[in-house]
XYZ file of C-alpha atoms in Angstrom:
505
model
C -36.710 158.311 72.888
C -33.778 160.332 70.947
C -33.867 163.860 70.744
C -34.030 166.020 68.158
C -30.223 167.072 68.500
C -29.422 163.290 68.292
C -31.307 161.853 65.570
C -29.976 164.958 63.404
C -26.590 163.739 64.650
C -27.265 159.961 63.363
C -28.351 161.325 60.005
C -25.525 163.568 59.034
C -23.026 160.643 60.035
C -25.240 158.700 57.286
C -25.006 161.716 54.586
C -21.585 162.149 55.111
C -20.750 157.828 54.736
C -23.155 157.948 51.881
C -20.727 160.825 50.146
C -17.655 159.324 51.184
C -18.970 156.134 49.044
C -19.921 158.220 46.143
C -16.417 160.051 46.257
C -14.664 156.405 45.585
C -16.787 156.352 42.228
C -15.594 159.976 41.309
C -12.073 158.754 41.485
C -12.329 155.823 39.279
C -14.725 157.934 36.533
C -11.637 160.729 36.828
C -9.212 158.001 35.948
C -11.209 157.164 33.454
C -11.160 159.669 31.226
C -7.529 160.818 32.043
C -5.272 157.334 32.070
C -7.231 154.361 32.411
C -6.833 151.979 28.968
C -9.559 151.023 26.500
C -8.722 148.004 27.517
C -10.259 148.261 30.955
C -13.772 149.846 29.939
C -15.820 146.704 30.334
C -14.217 146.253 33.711
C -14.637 149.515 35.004
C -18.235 149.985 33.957
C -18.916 146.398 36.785
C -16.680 148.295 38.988
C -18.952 151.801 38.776
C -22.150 149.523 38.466
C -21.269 147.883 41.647
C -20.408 150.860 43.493
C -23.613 152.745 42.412
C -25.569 150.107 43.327
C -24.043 149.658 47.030
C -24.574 153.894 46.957
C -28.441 153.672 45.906
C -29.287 150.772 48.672
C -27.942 152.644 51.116
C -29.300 155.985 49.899
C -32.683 154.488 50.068
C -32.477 152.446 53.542
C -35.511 152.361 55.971
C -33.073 153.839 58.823
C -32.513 156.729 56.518
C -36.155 157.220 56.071
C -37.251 156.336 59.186
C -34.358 159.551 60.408
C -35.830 161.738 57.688
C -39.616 161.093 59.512
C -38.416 161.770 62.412
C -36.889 165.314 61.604
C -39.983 166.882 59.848
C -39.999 169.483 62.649
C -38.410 172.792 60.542
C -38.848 174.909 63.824
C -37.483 172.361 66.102
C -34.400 172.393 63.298
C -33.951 176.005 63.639
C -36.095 177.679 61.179
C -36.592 176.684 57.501
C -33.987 178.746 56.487
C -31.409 177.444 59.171
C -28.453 175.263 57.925
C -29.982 172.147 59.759
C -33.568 172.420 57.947
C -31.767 173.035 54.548
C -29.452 169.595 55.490
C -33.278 167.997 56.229
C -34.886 169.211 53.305
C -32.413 168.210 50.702
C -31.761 165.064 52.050
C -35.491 164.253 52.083
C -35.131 165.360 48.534
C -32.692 162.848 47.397
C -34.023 160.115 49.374
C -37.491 160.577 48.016
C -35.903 160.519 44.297
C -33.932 157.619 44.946
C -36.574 155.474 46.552
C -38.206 155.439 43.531
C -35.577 154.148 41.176
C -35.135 150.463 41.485
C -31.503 149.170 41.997
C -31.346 147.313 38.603
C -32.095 150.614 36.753
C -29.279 152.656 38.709
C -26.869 149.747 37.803
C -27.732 149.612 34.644
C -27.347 153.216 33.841
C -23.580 153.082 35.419
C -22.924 150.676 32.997
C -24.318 152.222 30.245
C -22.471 155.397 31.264
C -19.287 154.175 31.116
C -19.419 151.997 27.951
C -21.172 154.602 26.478
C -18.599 157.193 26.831
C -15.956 154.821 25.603
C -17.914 154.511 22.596
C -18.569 158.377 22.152
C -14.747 159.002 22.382
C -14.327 156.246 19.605
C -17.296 157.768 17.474
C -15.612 161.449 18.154
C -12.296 160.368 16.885
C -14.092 158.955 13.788
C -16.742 161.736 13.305
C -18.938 158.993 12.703
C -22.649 159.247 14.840
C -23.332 155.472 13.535
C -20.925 154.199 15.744
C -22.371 155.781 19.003
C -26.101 155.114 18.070
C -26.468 152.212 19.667
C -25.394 153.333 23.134
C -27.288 156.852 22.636
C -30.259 154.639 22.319
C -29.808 152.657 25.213
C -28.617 155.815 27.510
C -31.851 157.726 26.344
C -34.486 154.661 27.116
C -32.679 154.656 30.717
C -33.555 158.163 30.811
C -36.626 158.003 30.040
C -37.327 155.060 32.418
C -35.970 157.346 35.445
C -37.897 160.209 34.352
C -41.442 157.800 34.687
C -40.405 156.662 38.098
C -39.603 159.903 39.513
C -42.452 161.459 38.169
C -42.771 164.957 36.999
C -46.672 166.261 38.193
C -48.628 168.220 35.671
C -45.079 168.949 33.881
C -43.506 167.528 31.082
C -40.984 164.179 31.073
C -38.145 166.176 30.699
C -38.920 168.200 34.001
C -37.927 165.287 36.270
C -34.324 165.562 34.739
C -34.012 169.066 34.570
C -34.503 168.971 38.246
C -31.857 166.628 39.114
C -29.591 169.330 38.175
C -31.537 172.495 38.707
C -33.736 171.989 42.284
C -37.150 172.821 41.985
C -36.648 174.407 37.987
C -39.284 173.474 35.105
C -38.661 173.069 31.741
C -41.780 176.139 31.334
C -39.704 178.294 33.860
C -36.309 177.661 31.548
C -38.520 178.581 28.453
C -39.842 181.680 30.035
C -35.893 182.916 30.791
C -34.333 181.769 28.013
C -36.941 183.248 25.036
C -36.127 186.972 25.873
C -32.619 186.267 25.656
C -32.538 184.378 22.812
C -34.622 187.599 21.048
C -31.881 190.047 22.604
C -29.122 188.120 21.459
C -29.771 187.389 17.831
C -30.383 191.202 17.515
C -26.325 191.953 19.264
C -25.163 189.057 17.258
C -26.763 190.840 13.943
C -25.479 194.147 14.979
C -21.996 192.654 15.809
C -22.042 190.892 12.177
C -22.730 194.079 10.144
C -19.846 196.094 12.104
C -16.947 196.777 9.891
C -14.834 195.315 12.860
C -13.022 192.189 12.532
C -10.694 191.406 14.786
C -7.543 189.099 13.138
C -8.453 185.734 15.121
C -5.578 183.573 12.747
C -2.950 185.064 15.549
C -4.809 182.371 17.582
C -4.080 179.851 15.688
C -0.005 180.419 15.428
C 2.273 178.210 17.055
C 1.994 178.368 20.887
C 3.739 174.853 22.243
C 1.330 172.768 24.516
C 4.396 172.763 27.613
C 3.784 176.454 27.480
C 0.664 176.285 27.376
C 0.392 173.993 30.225
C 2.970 176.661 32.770
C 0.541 179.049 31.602
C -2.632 177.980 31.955
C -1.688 177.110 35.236
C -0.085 180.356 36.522
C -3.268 181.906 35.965
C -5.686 179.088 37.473
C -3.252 179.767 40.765
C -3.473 183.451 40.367
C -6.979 183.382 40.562
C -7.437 181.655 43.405
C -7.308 177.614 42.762
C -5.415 175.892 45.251
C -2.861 173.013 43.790
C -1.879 171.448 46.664
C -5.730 170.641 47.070
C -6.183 169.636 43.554
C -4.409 169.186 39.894
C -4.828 169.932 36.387
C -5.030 166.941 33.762
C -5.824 165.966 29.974
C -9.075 164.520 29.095
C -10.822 164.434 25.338
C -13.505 166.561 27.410
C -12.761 169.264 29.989
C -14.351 168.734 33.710
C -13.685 169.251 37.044
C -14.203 166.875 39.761
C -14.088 167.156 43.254
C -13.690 163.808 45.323
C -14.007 165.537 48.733
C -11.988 167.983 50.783
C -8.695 168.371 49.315
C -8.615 166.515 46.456
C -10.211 168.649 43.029
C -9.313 167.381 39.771
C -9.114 169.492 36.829
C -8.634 168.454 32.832
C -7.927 170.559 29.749
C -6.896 169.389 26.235
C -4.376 171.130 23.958
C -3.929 172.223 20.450
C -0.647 173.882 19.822
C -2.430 176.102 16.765
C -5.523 177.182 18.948
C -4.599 179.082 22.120
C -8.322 180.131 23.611
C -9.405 176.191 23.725
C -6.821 174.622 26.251
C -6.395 178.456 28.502
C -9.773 179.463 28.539
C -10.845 175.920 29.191
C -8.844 175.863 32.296
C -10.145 179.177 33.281
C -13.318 177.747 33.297
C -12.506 174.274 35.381
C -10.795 176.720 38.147
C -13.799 178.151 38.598
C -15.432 175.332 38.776
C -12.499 174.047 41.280
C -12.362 177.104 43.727
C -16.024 176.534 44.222
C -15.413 173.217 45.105
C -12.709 174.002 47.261
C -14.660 177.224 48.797
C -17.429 174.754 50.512
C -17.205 173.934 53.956
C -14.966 171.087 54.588
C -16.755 171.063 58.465
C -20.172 169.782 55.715
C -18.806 167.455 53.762
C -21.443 164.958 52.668
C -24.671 167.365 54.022
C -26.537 170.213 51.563
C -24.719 173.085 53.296
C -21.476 171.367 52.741
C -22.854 170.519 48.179
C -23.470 173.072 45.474
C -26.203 175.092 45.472
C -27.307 173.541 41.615
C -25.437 172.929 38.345
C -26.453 176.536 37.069
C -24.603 178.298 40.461
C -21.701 175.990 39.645
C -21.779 177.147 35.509
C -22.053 181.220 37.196
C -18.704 180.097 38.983
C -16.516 179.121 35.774
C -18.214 181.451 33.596
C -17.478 184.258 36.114
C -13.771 183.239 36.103
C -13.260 182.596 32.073
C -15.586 185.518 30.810
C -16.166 188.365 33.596
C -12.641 188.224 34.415
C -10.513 185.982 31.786
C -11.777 187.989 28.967
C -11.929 191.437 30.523
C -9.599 194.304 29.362
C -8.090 194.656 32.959
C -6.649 190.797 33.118
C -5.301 191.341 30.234
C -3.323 193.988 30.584
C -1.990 192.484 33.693
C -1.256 189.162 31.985
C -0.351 190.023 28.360
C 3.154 190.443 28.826
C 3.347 187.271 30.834
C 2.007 185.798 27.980
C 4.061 187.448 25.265
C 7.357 185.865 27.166
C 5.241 182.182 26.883
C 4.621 182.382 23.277
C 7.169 185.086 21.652
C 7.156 183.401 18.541
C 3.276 183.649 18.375
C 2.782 187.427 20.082
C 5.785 189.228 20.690
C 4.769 191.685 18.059
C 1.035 191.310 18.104
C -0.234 194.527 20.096
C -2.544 194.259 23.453
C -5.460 195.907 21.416
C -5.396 192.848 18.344
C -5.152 189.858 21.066
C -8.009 191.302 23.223
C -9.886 191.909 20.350
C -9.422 188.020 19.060
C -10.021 186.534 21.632
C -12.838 188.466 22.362
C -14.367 187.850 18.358
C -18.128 187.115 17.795
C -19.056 185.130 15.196
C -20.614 181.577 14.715
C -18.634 178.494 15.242
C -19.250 174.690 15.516
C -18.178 173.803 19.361
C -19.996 175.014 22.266
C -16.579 175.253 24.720
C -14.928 177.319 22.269
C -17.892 179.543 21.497
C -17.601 183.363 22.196
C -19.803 185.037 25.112
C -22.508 186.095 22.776
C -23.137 183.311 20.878
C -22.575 180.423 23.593
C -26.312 180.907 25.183
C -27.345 179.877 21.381
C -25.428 176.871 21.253
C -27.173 176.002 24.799
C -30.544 177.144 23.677
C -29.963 174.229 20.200
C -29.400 171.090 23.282
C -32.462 171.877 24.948
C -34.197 172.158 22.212
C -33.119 168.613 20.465
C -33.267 167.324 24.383
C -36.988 168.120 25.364
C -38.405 165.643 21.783
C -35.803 163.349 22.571
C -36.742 162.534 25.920
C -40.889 162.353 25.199
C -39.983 160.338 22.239
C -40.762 162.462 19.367
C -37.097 162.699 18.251
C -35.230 159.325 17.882
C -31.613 158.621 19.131
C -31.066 157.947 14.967
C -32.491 161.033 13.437
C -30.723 163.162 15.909
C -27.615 164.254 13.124
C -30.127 165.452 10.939
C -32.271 167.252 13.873
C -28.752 168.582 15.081
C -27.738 169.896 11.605
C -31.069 171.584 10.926
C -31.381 173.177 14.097
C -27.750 174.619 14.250
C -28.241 176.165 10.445
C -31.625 177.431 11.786
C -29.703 178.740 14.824
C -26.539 179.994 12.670
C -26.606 179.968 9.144
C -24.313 177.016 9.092
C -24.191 173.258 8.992
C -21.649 171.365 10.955
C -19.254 169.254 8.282
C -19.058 166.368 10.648
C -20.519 164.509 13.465
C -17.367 165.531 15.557
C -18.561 169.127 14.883
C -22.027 168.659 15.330
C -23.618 165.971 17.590
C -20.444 164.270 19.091
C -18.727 167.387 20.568
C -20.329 166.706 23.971
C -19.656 164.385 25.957
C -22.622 164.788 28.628
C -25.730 162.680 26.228
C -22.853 159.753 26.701
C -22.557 160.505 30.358
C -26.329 160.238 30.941
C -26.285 163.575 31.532
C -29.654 164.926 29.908
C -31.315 168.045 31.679
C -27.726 169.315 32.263
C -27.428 171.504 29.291
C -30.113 174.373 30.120
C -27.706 175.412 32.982
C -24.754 176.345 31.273
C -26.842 179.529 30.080
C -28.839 179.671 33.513
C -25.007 179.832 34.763
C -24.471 182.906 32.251
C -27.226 184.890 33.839
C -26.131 184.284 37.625
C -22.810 185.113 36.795
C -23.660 188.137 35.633
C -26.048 189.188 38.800
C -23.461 188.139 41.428
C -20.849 189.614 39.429
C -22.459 193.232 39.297
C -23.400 192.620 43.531
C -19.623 192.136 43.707
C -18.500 195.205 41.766
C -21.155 196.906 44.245
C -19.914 195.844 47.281
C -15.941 195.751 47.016
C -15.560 198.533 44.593
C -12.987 198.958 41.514
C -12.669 195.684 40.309
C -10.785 196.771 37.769
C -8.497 198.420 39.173
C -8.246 195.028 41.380
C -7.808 192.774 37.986
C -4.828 195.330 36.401
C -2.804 194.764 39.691
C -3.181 191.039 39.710
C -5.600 191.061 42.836
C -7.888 188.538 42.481
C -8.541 187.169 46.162
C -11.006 189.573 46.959
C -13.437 188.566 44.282
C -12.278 184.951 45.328
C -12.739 185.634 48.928
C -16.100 187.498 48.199
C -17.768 184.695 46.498
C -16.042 182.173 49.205
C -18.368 184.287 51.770
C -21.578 184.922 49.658
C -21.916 181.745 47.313
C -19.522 178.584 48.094
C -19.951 178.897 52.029
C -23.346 178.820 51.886
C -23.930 175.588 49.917
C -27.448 174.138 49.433
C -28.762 176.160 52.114
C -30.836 178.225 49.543
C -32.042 177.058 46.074
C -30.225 179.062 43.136
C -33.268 181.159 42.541
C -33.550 181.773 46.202
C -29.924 182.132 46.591
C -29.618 184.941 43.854
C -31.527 186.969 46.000
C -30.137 186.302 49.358
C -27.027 187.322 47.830
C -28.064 190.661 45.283
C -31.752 191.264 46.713
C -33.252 190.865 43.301
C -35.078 187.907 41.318
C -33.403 186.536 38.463
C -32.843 188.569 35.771
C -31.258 188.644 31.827
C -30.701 192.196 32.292
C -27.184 192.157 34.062
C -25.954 189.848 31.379
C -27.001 191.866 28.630
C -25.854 194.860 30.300
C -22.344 193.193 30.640
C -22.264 191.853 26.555
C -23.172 195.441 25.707
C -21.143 197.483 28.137
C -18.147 195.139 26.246
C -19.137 194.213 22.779
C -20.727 197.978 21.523
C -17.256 199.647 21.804
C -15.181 196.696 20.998
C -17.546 196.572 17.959
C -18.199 199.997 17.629
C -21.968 200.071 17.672
C-alpha cells in the first residue's frame, strides 16, 4: 500500500496537470479580448468549451477522489495549518464543487461566456442594454443552475457563488461588513460635498497623448515592483490581469488622451494585481499554496498599489516631475498641490474603475445589491436598466444617461462572473489592515515612497501575503498576518487621515 508521502506526491502531479490545462484556456480568453477578430468569436467559444470540458472531467476523476480519500489524515499531513493540509483541503474543495456540476453545464457556460462578452462589447459600443439581453439571460439561468447543484445549506442562492470567489464567505457575513461602512461613508461623502474645496479636475482632462501615456504608465508599474520580462501590458475595452503560470502575467489598460487617471491608475491597479501573481511560489504552481488566497486578497493587492500608494502625497512628489516632462503641454504649469488634489477629488461619477476612494465601496455596494434578486429570480435579466438606474440615483443623486454608463460598464455579468463584485470592497478593507501592519513593521513608508523605494513594501507583502498562497483563508489570513479580525476601521482611518485635510474638515 502507498504511503502517505506518495499518494500526496501522485496528487500534486494531478493539481499541477490540471492547472497547466486551465493555463492554455487563460491564453486564448487573453487573446481574446486584446487581438483576436470578431470574426473568430463563434470559434473560440468551441475552442474554450472544449477545453473546459476536458478541465472539468479531469477535475472530477475517480483517481482524484479516490487520492483526496486517501489523504483525510490532517496530522499525518503535518498539521491543519501545514502547507500540505491546506494543498488537501482546497483541493477537496474544488473537487467536491466540481463533482457536482455536470459536464454539459460547464460547457455550456464557456460558451455562453465568450459569446456573451462579444455581445457586451457590441452592446457597450452602442449603449444599447437590448442588444446584450439575450445573452444576460442565458448567462444568469446558467448561474443559477450552478448555484442549485452546488448547493448553498441554510443560506441563500447567491451564497454558492459568492463562495467561488470568497472561500467559506456568506452573503449575511458580506451584509454584516459592508452596512457599517456604507453608514460611515455616506456621512464623509456628505461632509466632503459641503466643503468649500473643489479641486480643478478639467486639468485631467487636457491633452496627455496615449504613447506617453503608455512610457508612463509603465515606468511606474516597473518602479513598483512588476516584473516585464515575466509579463506585459496590453489594450483591452476592460482592464484585467491574467496570469497563465510562472512567468508569463498579462496586463491590459485602455486610453483616453483627455482623461489621464483612467488608463495610469488602471495600470496601477493591474500591477498589483500582477506582482501578486508573480510573488507566488513558482516551486506550487498548480497546488493552494502555490493560488491566491481569494478574489478579495487579490482586490487588497491592486487597491494597495493604485490608492495607498498611487494616490498618496509621497508618490507624488517623487513622480510629479517625471510626469510634468510626459505631458508638458497638459502640467508644466499646473502646481503639485492642484494635481494631487484632482486626482484625489470626491464626488459621484458613473464608472466604477474611475471612481474616487470614497465613493468606489458605493458603486460595489449598488452590484450586490441588483446581484442577490437577480440570482433568486426576483429581478429579471430585462428590468435590470431600470433596477440599475434607480438604485444608482438612490445611491447618488444621479441617473446614468446611458446603458454604457450604467449597466454595460462591466464586463464581469458577461463573463459569468456573478458573486465577484462584493470583493472589490472586501479588497478595500484588507488593503487597508495589511497596509497599516506594513507601516508597523518596516517603518516610514513615506519617507520610502518620496525616494522612489518601493521594494520593501513589495518585498514585505512577497513574504507576508503572496508566499503564503491558499494556505490560510482571507479572513484567517488577515490575522496571521496583523493579529486582528477583520475590520472597517483601518480603512476609514486611512479616507480620514487623507480626505479631512485635503478637504478641510
Amino acid at each position: 500500500m502507498a504511503s502517505v508521502d506518495e499518494r500526496y506526491e501522485e496528487l500534486i502531479g494531478e493539481l499541477k496537470q490540471i492547472a497547466l490545462l486551465n493555463s492554455c484556456s487563460s491564453v486564448l480568453g487573453w487573446d481574446e479580448q486584446t487581438y483576436m477578430p470578431p470574426g473568430g468569436a463563434e470559434h473560440r467559444a468551441n475552442q474554450l468549451a472544449m477545453l473546459a470540458g476536458m478541465s472539468h472531467e479531469r477535475a472530477t476523476s475517480p483517481q482524484l477522489g479516490e487520492l483526496l480519500d486517501e489523504l483525510q489524515d490532517e496530522e499525518a499531513l503535518g498539521g491543519a495549518d501545514s502547507e500540505r493540509a491546506a494543498n488537501v483541503r482546497e483541493a477537496r474543495r474544488s473537487y467536491e464543487r466540481a463533482t457536482k456540476l455536470p459536464r454539459r453545464l460547464v460547457e455550456e457556460q464557456s460558451r455562453a461566456r465568450t459569446l456573451g462578452q462579444q455581445a457586451w462589447v457590441d452592446a457597450r459600443r452602442r449603449k444599447n442594454f437590448a442588444d446584450f439581453q439575450e445573452w444576460l439571460e442565458r448567462i444568469v439561468a446558467l448561474k443559477q443552475e450552478e448555484a442549485e447543484a452546488v448547493g448553498y445549506g441554510d443560506g441563500v442562492r447567491y451564497d454558492a457563488l459568492l463562495d467561488d470567489y470568497e472561500p467559506g464567505a456568506t452573503t449575511a457575513q458580506v451584509k454584516e461588513v459592508f452596512g457599517p461602512l456604507r453608514d460611515e461613508l455616506v456621512k464623509l461623502v456628505a461632509a466632503i460635498a459641503d466643503s468649500d474645496i473643489k479641486p480643478d479636475i478639467d486639468l485631467l482632462a487636457r491633452h496627455y497623448p496615449v504613447e506617453a501615456q503608455r512610457e508612463f504608465g509603465r515606468r511606474a508599474a516597473e518602479a513598483i515592483g512588476f516584473d516585464f520580462s515575466a509579463g506585459r501590458l496590453d489594450e483591452a475595452a476592460h482592464p484585467f490581469c491574467s496570469s497563465f503560470g510562472p512567468g508569463d502575467c498579462r496586463l491590459t489598460t485602455r486610453y483616453d488622451e483627455y482623461h489621464f487617471p483612467g488608463a495610469f491608475f488602471g495600470t496601477l491597479h493591474e500591477a498589483g494585481h500582477g506582482i501578486y501573481e508573480q510573488g507566488l511560489r513558482k516551486d506550487a504552481y498548480g497546488t493552494a499554496v502555490g493560488h491566491s488566497a481569494s478574489l478579495g486578497i487579490h482586490e487588497s493587492q491592486s487597491r494597495m498599489w493604485e490608492n495607498f500608494v498611487g494616490r498618496s502625497r509621497p508618490f507624488w512628489n517623487h513622480f510629479y516631475t517625471q510626469a510634468q516632462d510626459a505631458f508638458p503641454e497638459a502640467l508644466g504649469e499646473v502646481p503639485l498641490d492642484d494635481f494631487f488634489g484632482a486626482v484625489n477629488d470626491v464626488r459621484p461619477s458613473w464608472i466604477r474603475v474611475e471612481a474616487d476612494e470614497v465613493t468606489y465601496n458605493l458603486h460595489i455596494m449598488l452590484r450586490f445589491e441588483l446581484e442577490q434578486p437577480l440570482i433568486s429570480g426576483d429581478l429579471k435579466p430585462a428590468d435590470v436598466p431600470g433596477a440599475w438606474n434607480d438604485t444608482f440615483h438612490r445611491y447618488f443623486d444621479m441617473t446614468p444617461p446611458d446603458d454604457a454608463l450604467g449597466c454595460l460598464q462591466d464586463i464581469h455579468w458577461s463573463a459569468g462572473l456573478i458573486g465577484y463584485f462584493p470583493t472589490y470592497a472586501l479588497g478595500n478593507l484588507y488593503a487597508a489592515q495589511f497596509f497599516d501592519q506594513a507601516r508597523a513593521d518596516l517603518g516610514d513608508l513615506d519617507a520610502m515612497f518620496e525616494k522612489g523605494e518601493f521594494q520593501p513594501l513589495k518585498e514585505w507583502l512577497n513574504k507576508n501575503v503572496h508566499a503564503r498562497g491558499l494556505q490560510y483563508r482571507a479572513n484567517r489570513l488577515v490575522e496571521v498576518v496583523t493579529g486582528k479580525p477583520l475590520s472597517a476601521e483601518p480603512l476609514m482611518r486611512h479616507l480620514h487621515g487623507k480626505f479631512d485635510p485635503l478637504y478641510r474638515l
